[in-house]
Short mmCIF file of C-alpha atoms and ligand atoms in Angstrom, two decimals:
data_model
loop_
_atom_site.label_atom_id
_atom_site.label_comp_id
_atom_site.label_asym_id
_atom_site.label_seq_id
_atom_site.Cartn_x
_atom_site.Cartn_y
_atom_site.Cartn_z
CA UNK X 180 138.04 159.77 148.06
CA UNK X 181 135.50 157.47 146.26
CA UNK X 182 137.27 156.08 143.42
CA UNK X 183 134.15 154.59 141.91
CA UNK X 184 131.68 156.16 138.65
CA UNK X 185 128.42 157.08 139.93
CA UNK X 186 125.37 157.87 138.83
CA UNK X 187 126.40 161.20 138.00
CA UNK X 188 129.05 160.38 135.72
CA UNK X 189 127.12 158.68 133.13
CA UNK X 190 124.30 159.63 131.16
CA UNK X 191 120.95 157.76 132.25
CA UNK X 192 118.44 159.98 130.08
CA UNK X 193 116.42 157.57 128.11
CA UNK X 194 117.63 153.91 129.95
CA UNK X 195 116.43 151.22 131.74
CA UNK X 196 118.60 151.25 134.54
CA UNK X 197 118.73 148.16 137.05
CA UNK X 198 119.57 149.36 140.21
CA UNK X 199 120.27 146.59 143.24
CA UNK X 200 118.57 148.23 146.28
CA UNK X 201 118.91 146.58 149.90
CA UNK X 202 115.17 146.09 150.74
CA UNK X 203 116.08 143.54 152.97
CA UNK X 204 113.48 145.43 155.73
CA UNK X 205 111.52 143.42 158.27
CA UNK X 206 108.30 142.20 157.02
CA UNK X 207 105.39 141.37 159.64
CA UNK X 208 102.17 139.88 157.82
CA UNK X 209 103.55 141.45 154.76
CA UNK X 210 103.67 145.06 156.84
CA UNK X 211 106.84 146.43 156.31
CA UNK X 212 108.15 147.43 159.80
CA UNK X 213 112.00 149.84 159.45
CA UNK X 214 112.02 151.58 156.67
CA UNK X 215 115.52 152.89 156.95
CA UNK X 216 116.62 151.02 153.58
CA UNK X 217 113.67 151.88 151.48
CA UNK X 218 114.29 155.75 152.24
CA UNK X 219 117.96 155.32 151.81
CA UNK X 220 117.48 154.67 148.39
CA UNK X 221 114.82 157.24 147.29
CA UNK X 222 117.37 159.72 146.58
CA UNK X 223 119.17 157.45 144.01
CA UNK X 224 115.46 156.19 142.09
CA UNK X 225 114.65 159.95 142.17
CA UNK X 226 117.74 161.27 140.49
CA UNK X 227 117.41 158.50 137.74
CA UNK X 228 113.76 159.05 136.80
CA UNK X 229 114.30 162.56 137.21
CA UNK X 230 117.11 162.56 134.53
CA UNK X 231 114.81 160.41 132.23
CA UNK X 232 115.41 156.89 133.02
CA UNK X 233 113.23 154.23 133.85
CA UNK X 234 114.25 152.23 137.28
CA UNK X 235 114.14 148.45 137.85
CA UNK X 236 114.65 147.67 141.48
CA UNK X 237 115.95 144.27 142.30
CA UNK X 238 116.97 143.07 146.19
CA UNK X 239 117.31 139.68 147.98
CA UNK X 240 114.45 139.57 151.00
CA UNK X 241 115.29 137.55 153.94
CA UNK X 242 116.78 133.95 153.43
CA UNK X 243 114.27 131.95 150.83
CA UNK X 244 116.35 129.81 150.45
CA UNK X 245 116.15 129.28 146.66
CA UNK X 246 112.51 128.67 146.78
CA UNK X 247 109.36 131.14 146.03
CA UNK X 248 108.18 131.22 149.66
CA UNK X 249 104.92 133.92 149.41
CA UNK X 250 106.73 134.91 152.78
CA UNK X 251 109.89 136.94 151.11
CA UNK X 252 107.54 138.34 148.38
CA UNK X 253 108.82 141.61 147.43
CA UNK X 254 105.48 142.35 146.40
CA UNK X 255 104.42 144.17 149.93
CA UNK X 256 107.73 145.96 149.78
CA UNK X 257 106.89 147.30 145.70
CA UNK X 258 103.21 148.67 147.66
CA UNK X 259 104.83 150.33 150.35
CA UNK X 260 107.74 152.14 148.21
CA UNK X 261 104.63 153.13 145.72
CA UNK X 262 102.92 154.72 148.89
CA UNK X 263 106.27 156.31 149.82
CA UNK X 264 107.13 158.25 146.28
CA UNK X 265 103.15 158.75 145.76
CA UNK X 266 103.36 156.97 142.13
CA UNK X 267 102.44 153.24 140.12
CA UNK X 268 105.09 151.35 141.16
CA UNK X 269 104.92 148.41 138.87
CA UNK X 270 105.78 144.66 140.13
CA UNK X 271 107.10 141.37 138.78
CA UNK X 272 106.56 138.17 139.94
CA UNK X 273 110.01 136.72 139.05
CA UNK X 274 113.39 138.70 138.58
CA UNK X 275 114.41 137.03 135.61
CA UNK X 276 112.40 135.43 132.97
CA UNK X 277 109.32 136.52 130.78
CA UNK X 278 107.08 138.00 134.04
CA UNK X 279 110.29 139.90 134.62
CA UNK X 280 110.78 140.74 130.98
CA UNK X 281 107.68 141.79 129.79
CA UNK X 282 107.30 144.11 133.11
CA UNK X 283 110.68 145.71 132.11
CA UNK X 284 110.45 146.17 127.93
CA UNK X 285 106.53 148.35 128.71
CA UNK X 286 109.01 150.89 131.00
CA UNK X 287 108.93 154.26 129.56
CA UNK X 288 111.10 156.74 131.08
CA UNK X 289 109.82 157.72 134.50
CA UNK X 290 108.32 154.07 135.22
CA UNK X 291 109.43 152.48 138.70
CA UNK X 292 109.33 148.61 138.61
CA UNK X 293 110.06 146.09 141.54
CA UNK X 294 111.25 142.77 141.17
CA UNK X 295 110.61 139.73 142.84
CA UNK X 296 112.98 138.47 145.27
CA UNK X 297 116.19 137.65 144.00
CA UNK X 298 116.64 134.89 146.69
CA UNK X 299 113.91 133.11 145.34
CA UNK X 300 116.56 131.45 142.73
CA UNK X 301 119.60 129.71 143.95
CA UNK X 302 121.82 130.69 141.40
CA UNK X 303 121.90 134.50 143.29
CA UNK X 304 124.14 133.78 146.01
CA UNK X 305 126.27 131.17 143.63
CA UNK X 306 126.91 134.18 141.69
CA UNK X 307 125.86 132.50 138.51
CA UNK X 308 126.85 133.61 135.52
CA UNK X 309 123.37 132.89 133.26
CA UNK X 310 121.58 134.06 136.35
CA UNK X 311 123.51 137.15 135.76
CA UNK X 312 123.39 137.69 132.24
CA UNK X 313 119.99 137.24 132.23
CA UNK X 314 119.43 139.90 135.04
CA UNK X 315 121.40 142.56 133.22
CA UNK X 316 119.34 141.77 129.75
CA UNK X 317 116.25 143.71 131.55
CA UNK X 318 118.33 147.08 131.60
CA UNK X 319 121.09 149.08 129.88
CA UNK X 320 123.06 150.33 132.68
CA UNK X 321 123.38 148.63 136.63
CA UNK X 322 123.72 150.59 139.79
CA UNK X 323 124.69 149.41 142.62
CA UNK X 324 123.22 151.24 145.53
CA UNK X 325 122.65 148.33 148.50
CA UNK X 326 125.83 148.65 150.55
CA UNK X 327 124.29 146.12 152.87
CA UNK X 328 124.99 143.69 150.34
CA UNK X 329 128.27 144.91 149.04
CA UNK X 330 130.68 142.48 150.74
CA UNK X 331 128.89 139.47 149.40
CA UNK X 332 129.73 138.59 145.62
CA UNK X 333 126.24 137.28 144.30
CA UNK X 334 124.72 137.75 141.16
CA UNK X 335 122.81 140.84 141.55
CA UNK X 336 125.78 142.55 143.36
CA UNK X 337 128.52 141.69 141.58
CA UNK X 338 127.88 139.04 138.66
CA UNK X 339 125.72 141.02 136.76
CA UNK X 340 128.47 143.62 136.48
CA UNK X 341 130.23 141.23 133.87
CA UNK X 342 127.27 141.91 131.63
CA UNK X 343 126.50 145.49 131.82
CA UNK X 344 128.70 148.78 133.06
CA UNK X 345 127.94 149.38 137.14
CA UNK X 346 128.39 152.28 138.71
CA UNK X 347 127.57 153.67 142.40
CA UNK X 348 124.16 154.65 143.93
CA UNK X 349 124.13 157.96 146.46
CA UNK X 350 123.67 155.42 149.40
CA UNK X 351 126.38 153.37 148.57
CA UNK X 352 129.03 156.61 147.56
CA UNK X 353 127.47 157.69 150.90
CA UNK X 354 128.17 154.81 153.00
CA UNK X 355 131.46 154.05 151.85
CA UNK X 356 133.01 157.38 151.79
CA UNK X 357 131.46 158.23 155.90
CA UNK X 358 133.41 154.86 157.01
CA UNK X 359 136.12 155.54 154.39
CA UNK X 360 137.02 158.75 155.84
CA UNK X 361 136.38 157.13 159.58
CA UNK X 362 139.20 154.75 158.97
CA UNK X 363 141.62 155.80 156.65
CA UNK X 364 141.57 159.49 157.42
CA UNK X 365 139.86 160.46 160.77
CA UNK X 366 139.64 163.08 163.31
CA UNK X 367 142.04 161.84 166.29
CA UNK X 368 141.22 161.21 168.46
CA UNK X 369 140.20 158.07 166.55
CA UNK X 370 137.97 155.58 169.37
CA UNK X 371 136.20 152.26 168.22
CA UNK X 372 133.67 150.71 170.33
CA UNK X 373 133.10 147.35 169.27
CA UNK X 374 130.11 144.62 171.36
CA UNK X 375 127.76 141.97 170.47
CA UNK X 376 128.24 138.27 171.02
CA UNK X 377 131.31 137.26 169.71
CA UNK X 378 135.40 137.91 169.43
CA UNK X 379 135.44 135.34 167.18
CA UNK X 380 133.10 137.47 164.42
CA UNK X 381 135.38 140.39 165.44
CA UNK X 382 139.09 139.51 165.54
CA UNK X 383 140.25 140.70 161.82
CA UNK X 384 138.29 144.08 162.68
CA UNK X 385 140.62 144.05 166.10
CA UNK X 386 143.67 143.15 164.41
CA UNK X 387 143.38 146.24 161.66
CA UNK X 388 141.89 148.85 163.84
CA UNK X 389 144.61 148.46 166.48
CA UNK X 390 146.89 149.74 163.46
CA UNK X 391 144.42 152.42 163.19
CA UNK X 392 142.60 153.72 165.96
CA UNK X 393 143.87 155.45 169.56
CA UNK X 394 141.83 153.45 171.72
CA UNK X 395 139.55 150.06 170.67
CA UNK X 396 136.75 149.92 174.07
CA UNK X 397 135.42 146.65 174.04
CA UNK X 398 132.07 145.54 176.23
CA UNK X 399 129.36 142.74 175.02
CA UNK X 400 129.91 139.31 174.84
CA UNK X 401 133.33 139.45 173.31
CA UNK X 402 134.69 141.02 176.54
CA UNK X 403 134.22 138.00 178.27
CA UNK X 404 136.93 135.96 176.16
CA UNK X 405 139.48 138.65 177.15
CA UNK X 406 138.85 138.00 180.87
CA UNK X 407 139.07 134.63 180.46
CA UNK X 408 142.87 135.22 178.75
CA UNK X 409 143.72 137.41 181.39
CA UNK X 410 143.27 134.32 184.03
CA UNK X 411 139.92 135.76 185.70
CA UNK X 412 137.26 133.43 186.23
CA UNK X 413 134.22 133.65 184.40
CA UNK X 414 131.88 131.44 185.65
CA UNK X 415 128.45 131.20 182.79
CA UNK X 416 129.55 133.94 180.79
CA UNK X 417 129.83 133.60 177.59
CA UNK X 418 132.87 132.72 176.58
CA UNK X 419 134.51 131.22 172.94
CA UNK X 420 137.62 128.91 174.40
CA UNK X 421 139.16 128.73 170.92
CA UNK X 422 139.96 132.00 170.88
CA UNK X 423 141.54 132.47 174.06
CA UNK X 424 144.99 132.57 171.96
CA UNK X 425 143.86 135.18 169.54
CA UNK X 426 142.61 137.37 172.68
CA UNK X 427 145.92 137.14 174.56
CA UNK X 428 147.81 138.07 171.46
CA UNK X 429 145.03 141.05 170.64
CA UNK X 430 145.64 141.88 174.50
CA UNK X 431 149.49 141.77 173.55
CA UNK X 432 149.80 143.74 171.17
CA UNK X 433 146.74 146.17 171.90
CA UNK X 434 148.36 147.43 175.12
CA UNK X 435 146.52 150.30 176.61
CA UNK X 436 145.28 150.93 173.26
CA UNK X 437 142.66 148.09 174.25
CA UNK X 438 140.01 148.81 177.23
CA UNK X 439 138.22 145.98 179.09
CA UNK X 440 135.29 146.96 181.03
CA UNK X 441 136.51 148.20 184.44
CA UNK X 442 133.06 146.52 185.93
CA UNK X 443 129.89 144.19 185.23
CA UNK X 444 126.73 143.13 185.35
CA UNK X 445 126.45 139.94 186.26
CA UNK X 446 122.37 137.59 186.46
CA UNK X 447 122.27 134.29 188.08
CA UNK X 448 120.16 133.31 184.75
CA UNK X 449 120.51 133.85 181.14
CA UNK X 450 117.35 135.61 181.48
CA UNK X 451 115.03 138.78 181.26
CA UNK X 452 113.85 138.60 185.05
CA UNK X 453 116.85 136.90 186.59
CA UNK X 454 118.76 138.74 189.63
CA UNK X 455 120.70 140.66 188.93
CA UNK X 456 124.02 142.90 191.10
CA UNK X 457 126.72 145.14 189.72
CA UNK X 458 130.34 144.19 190.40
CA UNK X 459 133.74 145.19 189.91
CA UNK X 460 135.73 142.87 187.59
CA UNK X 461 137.12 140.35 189.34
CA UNK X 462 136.62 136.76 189.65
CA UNK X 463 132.79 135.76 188.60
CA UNK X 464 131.27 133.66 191.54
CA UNK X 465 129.82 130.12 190.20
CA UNK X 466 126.43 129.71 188.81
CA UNK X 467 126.79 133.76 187.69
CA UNK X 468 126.89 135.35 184.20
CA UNK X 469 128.45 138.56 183.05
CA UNK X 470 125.30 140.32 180.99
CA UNK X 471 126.61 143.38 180.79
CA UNK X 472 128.86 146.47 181.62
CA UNK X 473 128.76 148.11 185.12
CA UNK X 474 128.00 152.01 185.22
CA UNK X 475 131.71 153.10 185.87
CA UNK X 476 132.78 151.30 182.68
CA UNK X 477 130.11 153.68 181.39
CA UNK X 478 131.73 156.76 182.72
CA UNK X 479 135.13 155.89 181.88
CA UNK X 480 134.37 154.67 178.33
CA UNK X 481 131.95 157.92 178.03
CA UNK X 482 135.11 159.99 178.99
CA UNK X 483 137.24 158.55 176.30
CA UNK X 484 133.88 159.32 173.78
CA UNK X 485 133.69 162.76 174.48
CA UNK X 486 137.18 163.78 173.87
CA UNK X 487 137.22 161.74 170.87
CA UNK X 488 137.10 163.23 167.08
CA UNK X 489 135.63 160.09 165.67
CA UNK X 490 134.19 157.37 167.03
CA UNK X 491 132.85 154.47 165.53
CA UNK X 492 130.66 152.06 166.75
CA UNK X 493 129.67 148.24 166.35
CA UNK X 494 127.80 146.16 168.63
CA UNK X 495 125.90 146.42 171.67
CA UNK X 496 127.54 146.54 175.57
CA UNK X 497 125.44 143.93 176.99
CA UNK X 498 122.36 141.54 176.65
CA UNK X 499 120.09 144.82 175.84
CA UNK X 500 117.07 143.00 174.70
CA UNK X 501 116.34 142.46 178.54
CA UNK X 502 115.57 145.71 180.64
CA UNK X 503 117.83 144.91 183.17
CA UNK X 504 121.06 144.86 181.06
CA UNK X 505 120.51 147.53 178.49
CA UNK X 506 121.78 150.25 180.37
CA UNK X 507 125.54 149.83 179.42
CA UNK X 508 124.74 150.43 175.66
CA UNK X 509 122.22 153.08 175.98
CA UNK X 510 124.91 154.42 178.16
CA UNK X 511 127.54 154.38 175.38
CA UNK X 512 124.47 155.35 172.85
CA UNK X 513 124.29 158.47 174.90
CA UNK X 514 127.86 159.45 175.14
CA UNK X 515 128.19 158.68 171.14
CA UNK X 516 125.32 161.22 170.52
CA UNK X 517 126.15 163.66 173.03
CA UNK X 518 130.55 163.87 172.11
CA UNK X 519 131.31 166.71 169.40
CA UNK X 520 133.32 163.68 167.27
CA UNK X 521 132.32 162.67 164.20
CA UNK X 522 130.25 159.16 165.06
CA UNK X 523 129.56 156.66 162.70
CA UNK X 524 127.52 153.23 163.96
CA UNK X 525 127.03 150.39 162.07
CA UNK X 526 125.37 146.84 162.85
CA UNK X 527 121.40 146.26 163.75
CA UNK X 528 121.78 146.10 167.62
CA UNK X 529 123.87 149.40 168.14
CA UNK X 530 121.91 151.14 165.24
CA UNK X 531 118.55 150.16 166.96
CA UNK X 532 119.81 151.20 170.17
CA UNK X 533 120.32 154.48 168.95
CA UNK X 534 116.86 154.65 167.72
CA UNK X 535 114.68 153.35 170.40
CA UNK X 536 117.19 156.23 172.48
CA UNK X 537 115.64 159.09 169.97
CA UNK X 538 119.05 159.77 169.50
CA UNK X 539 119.45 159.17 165.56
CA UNK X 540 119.86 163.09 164.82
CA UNK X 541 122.97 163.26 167.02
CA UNK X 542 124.57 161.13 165.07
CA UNK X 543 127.08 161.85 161.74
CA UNK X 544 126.30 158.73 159.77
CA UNK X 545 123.61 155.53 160.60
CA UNK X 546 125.37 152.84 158.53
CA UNK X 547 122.74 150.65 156.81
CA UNK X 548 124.97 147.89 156.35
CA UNK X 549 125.88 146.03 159.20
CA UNK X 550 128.05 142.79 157.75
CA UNK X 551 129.04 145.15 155.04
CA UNK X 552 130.45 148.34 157.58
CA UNK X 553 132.25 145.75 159.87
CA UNK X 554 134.31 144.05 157.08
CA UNK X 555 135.26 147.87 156.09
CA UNK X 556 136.18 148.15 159.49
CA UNK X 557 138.65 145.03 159.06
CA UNK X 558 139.61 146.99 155.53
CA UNK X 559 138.78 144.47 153.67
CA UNK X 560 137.55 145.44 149.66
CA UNK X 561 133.74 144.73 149.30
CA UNK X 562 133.22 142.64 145.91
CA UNK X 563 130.19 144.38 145.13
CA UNK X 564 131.99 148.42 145.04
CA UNK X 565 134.88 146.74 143.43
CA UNK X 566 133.59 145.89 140.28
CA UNK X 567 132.15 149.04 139.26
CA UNK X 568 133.66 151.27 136.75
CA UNK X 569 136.45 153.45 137.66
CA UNK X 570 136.40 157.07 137.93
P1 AMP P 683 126.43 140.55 167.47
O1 AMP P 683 125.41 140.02 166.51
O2 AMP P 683 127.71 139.79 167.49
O3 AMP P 683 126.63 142.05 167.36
O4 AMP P 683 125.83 140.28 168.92
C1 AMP P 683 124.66 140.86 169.38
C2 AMP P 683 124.15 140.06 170.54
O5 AMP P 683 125.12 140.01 171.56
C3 AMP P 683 122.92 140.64 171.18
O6 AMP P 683 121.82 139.82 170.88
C4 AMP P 683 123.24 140.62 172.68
O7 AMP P 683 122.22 140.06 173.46
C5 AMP P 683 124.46 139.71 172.73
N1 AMP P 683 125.30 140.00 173.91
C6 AMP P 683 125.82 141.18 174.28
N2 AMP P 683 126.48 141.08 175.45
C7 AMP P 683 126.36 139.79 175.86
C8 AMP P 683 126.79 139.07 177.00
N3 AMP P 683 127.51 139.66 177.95
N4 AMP P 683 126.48 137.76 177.07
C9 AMP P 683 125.75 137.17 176.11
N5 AMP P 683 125.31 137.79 175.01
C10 AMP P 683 125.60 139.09 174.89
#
């Protein structure tokens, strides 16, 4: 259960509310591109104006850096969320100060303002506590709604709660209660399938789903590093030596519980047109590179997905932003959407796989937070749920 106030525990009628959004969305020549985050939050700024407060949106847009680069304006994204909800969406052209003032005390119940970049200043990822203050003066109550930002303490997500009571967004109650449930309470069979790059980035979500889950299949990157433990050699691949340890103990303890892929792709370049031949897993021959998994790791790890009652999913099977070695995680995208189990996927690659499959129906729950959904997975306590109000 979500132990956290909401939005619908308090009374809103009448307030400015400051609400920290995730509007972190891709930005081309100030065109928004993915508008997953924006929409994730309309239900949250509709409930507040509709209840008679006045909304102050505040996010962090790409990595500024601490300076106002015209680049991570937040001004396109105001434009394009007025568009959306078909009203004035106001703008200011600082989040804290006068511009930011003014903008917030000429609010009257109903008003939608966006705020400039929160990234812009320094003092929001040091979690400042003036920064902060001065952030909560613009409102009377603070809601939280950008999971995506959740496991990072910063001003806007977790300093600011020091100066005015925070409670949860929809998106946020949303998120957290899908992979809540997913780990703590789930459908067994319970199957992870966890890619991408690295076993480094991964090992604390290993360690604690292992006490969790019925089977962990692992393809990607961070497959590599387990062949290399178990004395195969891998050639080009991809491989992180200083974790060699940490894999042979994951392999240890995981047991069967743990699935390698049972066969590979392997290119004799790290690139999109390089030849390419499928191979069982075995020793890699020199020059070669394992890109991704074969098609009978496919079947067998689509087998364990369809008699599964959850499965959740984090990272992609192979190199998939080249043709040639997508086809193990559309594979697995497939199986995922097509299994009866309750399916929750988190992190850009697999979500986006999903997607570009026109599979995104299929599946229970699209996480929008991908650093914020994996250190769940590790059950770790985001700083920026934890310091809202109690239910
Ligand atoms: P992550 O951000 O850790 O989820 O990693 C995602 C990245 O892992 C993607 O850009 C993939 O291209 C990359 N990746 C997946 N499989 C492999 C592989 N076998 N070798 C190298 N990179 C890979």
């Amino acid at each position: 259960m979500f132990s956290k106030k909401t939005i619908t525990d308090v009374d809103v009628k009448g307030k400015r509310v400051l609400v920290r959004v995730d509007f972190n969305v891709p930005l081309k020549d100030g065109v928004v591109g993915d508008d997953t985050r924006i929409r994730g939050a309309l239900p949250t700024i509709h409930y507040l104006l509709d209840h008679g407060a006045a909304v102050i949106l505040c996010s962090h847009l790409g990595r500024p850096k601490g300076t106002a680069d015209p680049k991570y304006s937040m001004k396109p994204v105001a434009e394009y969320l007025g568009s959306l909800m078909g009203q004035q969406v106001a703008f200011a052209a600082d989040c804290v100060g006068p511009a930011a003032e003014e903008a917030a005390k000429a609010l009257k119940p109903g008003d939608v303002l966006v705020l400039e970049n929160t990234r812009y200043h320094n003092e929001e990822e040091a979690n400042d506590p003036e920064f902060s203050r001065q952030l909560a003066s613009l409102a009377e109550l603070y809601v939280n709604d950008a999971f995506g930002s959740a496991h990072r303490a910063h001003a806007s997500t977790e300093g600011v709660t020091k100066y005015l009571p925070g409670v949860s967004g929809f998106l946020m109650e949303k998120e957290i209660q899908y992979l809540g449930q997913a780990i703590d309470d789930p459908k067994r069979p319970f199957v992870a399938i966890l890619g991408g790059a690295k076993i480094s980035d991964k090992i604390g979500v290993i360690k604690n789903l292992l006490t969790k889950a019925d089977n962990i299949l692992i393809g990607g990157g961070m497959a590599n590093t387990f062949f290399k433990a178990q004395g195969y050699p891998v050639a080009d691949s991809l491989v992180e030596d200083e974790a060699l340890e940490t894999a042979r103990e994951l392999l240890a303890i995981g047991g069967t519980k743990l699935r390698l892929p049972v066969d590979v792709v392997i290119a004799d370049k790290y690139e999109e047109g390089a030849a390419f031949r499928v191979m069982p897993m075995g020793p890699i021959p020199d020059g070669w590179r394992i890109l991704d998994v074969g098609p009978e790791t496919v079947e067998s790890f689509g087998k364990v997905i369809a008699s599964a009652g959850t499965v959740v999913w984090n990272g992609p099977m192979g190199v998939f932003e080249f043709p040639n070695f997508a086809k193990g995680t559309f594979g697995v995208a497939k199986a995922v959407a097509e299994s009866k189990a309750v399916s929750v996927i988190g992190g850009g690659d697999s979500v986006s796989a999903i997607q570009k499959s026109g599979l995104t129906d299929k599946i229970t729950h699209i996480s929008t937070g991908g650093g914020a959904s994996l250190e769940m997975l590790e059950g770790l306590v985001l700083p920026g749920v934890a310091a809202l109000q109690d239910k």
